[in-house]
Short mmCIF file of C-alpha atoms in Angstrom, two decimals:
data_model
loop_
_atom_site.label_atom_id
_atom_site.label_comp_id
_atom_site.label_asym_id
_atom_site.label_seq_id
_atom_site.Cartn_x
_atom_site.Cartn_y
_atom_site.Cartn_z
CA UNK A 1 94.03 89.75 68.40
CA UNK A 2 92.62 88.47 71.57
CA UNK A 3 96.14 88.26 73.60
CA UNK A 4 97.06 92.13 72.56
CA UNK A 5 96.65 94.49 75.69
CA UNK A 6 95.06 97.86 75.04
CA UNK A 7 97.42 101.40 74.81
CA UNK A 8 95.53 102.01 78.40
CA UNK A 9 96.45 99.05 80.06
CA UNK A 10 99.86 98.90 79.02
CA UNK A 11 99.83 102.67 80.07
CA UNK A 12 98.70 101.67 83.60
CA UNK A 13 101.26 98.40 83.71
CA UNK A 14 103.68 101.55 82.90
CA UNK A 15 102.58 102.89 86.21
CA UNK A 16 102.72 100.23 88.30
CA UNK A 17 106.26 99.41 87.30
CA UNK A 18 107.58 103.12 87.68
CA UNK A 19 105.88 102.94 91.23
CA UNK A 20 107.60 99.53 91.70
CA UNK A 21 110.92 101.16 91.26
CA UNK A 22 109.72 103.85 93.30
CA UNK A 23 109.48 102.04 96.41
CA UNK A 24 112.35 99.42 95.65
CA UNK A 25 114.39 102.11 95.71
CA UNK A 26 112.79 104.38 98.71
CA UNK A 27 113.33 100.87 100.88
CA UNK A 28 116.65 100.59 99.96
CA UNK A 29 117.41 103.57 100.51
CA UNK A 30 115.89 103.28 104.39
CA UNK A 31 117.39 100.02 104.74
CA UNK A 32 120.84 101.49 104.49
CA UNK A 33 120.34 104.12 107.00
CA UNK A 34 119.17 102.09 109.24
CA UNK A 35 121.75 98.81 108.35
CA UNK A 36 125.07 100.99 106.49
CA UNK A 37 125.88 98.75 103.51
CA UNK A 38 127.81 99.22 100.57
CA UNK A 39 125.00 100.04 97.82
CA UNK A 40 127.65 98.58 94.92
CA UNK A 41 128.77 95.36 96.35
CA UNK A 42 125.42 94.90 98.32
CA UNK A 43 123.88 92.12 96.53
CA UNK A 44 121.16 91.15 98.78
CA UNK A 45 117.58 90.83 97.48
CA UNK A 46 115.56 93.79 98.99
CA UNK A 47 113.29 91.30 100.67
CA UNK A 48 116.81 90.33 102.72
CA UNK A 49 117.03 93.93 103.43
CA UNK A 50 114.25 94.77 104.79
CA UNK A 51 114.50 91.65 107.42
CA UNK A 52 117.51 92.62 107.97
CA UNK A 53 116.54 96.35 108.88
CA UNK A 54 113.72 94.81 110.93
CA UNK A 55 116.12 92.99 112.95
CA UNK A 56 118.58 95.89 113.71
CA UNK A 57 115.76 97.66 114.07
CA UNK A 58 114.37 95.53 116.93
CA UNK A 59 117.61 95.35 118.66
CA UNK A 60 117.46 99.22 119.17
CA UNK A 61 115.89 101.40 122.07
CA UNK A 62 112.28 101.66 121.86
CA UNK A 63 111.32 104.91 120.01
CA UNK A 64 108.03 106.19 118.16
CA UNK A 65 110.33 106.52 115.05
CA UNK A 66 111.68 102.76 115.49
CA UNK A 67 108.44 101.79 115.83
CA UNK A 68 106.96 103.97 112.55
CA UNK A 69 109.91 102.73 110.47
CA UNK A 70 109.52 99.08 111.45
CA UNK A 71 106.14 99.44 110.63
CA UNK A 72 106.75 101.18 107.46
CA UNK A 73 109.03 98.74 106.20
CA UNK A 74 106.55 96.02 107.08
CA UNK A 75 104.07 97.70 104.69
CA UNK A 76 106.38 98.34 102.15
CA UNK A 77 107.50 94.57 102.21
CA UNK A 78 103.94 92.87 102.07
CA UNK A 79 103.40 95.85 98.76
CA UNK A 80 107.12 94.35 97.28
CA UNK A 81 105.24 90.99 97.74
CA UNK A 82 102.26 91.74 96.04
CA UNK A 83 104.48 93.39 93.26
CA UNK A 84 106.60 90.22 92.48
CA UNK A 85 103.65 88.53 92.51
CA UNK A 86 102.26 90.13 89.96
CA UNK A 87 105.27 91.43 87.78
CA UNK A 88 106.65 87.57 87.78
CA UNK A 89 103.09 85.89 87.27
CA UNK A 90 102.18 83.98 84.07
CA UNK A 91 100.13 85.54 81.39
CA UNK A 92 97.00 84.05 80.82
CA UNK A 93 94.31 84.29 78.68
CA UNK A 94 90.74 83.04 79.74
CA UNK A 95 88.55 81.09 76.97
CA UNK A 96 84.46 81.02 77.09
CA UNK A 97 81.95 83.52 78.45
CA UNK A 98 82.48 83.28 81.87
CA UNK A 99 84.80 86.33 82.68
CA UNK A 100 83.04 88.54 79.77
CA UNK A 101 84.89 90.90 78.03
CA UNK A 102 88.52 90.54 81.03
CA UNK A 103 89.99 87.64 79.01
CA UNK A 104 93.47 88.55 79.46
CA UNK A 105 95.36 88.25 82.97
CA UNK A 106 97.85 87.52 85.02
CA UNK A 107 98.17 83.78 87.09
CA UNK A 108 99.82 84.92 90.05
CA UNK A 109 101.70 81.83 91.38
CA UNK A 110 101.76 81.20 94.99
CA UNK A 111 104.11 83.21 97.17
CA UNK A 112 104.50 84.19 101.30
CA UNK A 113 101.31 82.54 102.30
CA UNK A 114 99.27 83.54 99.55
CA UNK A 115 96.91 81.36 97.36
CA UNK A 116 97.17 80.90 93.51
CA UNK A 117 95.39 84.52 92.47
CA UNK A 118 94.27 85.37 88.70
CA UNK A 119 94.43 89.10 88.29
CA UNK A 120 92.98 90.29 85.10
CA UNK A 121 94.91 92.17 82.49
CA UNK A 122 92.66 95.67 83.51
CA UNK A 123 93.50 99.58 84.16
CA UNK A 124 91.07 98.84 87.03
CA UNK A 125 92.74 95.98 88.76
CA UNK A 126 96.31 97.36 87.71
CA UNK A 127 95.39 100.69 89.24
CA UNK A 128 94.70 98.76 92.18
CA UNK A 129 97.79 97.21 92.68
CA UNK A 130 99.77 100.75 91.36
CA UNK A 131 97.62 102.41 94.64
CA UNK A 132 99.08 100.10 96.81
CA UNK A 133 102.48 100.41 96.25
CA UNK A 134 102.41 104.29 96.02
CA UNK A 135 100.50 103.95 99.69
CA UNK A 136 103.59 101.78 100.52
CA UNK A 137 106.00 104.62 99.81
CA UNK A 138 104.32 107.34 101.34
CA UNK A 139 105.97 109.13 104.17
CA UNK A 140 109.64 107.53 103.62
CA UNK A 141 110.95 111.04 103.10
CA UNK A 142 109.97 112.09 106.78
CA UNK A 143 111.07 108.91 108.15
CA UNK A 144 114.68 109.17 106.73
CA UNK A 145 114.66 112.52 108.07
CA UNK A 146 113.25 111.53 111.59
CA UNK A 147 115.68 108.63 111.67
CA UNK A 148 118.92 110.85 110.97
CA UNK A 149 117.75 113.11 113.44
CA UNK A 150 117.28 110.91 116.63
CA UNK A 151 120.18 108.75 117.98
CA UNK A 152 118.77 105.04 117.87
CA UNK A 153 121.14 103.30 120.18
#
């Protein structure tokens, strides 16, 4: 059936989504060390977190581990972008010869600046997005350590 996805792409949207949760959770996680809230009646979005962060952040003394983790979470929040782009897109299925044998995908609706972006249904192109998001949540363990162990006020 043409709108079925093959065991290896649904493997690889497997990945993605465990590497979504990944850094969701590594940026909440630095959020609250950096901005103390209550992880069970904190209902912000994480998106409001990490601006949030940015802005205590900012308000603190000028350090090479301010500066890494404000630049880390700026990384991580353009890779959470990317990721509800794609994990909240619309499926779509291309008719006719022109994208060969990629007919399934994802119609990634406009979000933060970006244009309308049709990502097909691929371990390639998956595997792309999957990178980015583990590249995202790289080094978070060091930061959380550098941040507890340098006074930021």
């Amino acid at each position: 059936m043409p709108d079925e996805l093959s065991v290896d792409v649904f493997t690889e949207l497997g990945r993605v989504t465990w590497a979504a949760i990944k850094l969701e959770d590594y940026v909440e996680g630095l959020c609250s060390h950096i901005d103390p809230a209550n992880p069970r009646t904190d209902k912000r979005q994480v998106s409001k977190k990490i601006g949030d962060a940015q802005r205590v952040l900012a308000a603190r003394t000028r350090s090479a581990t301010r500066d890494e983790a404000a630049e880390w979470l700026e990384h991580a929040r353009q890779a959470i972008e990317r990721r509800n782009a794609a994990l909240h897109a619309t499926p779509i299925v291309w008719v006719g010869r022109e994208r060969g044998e990629d007919r399934l995908g994802l119609g990634e609706m406009p979000r933060a600046g970006r244009p309308y972006f049709e990502r097909p249904l691929t371990v390639e192109s998956l595997s792309e997005l999957r990178s980015l998001l583990e590249d995202a949540a790289a080094g978070w363990r060091d930061l959380v350590i550098a941040l507890g162990t340098e006074s930021m006020y």
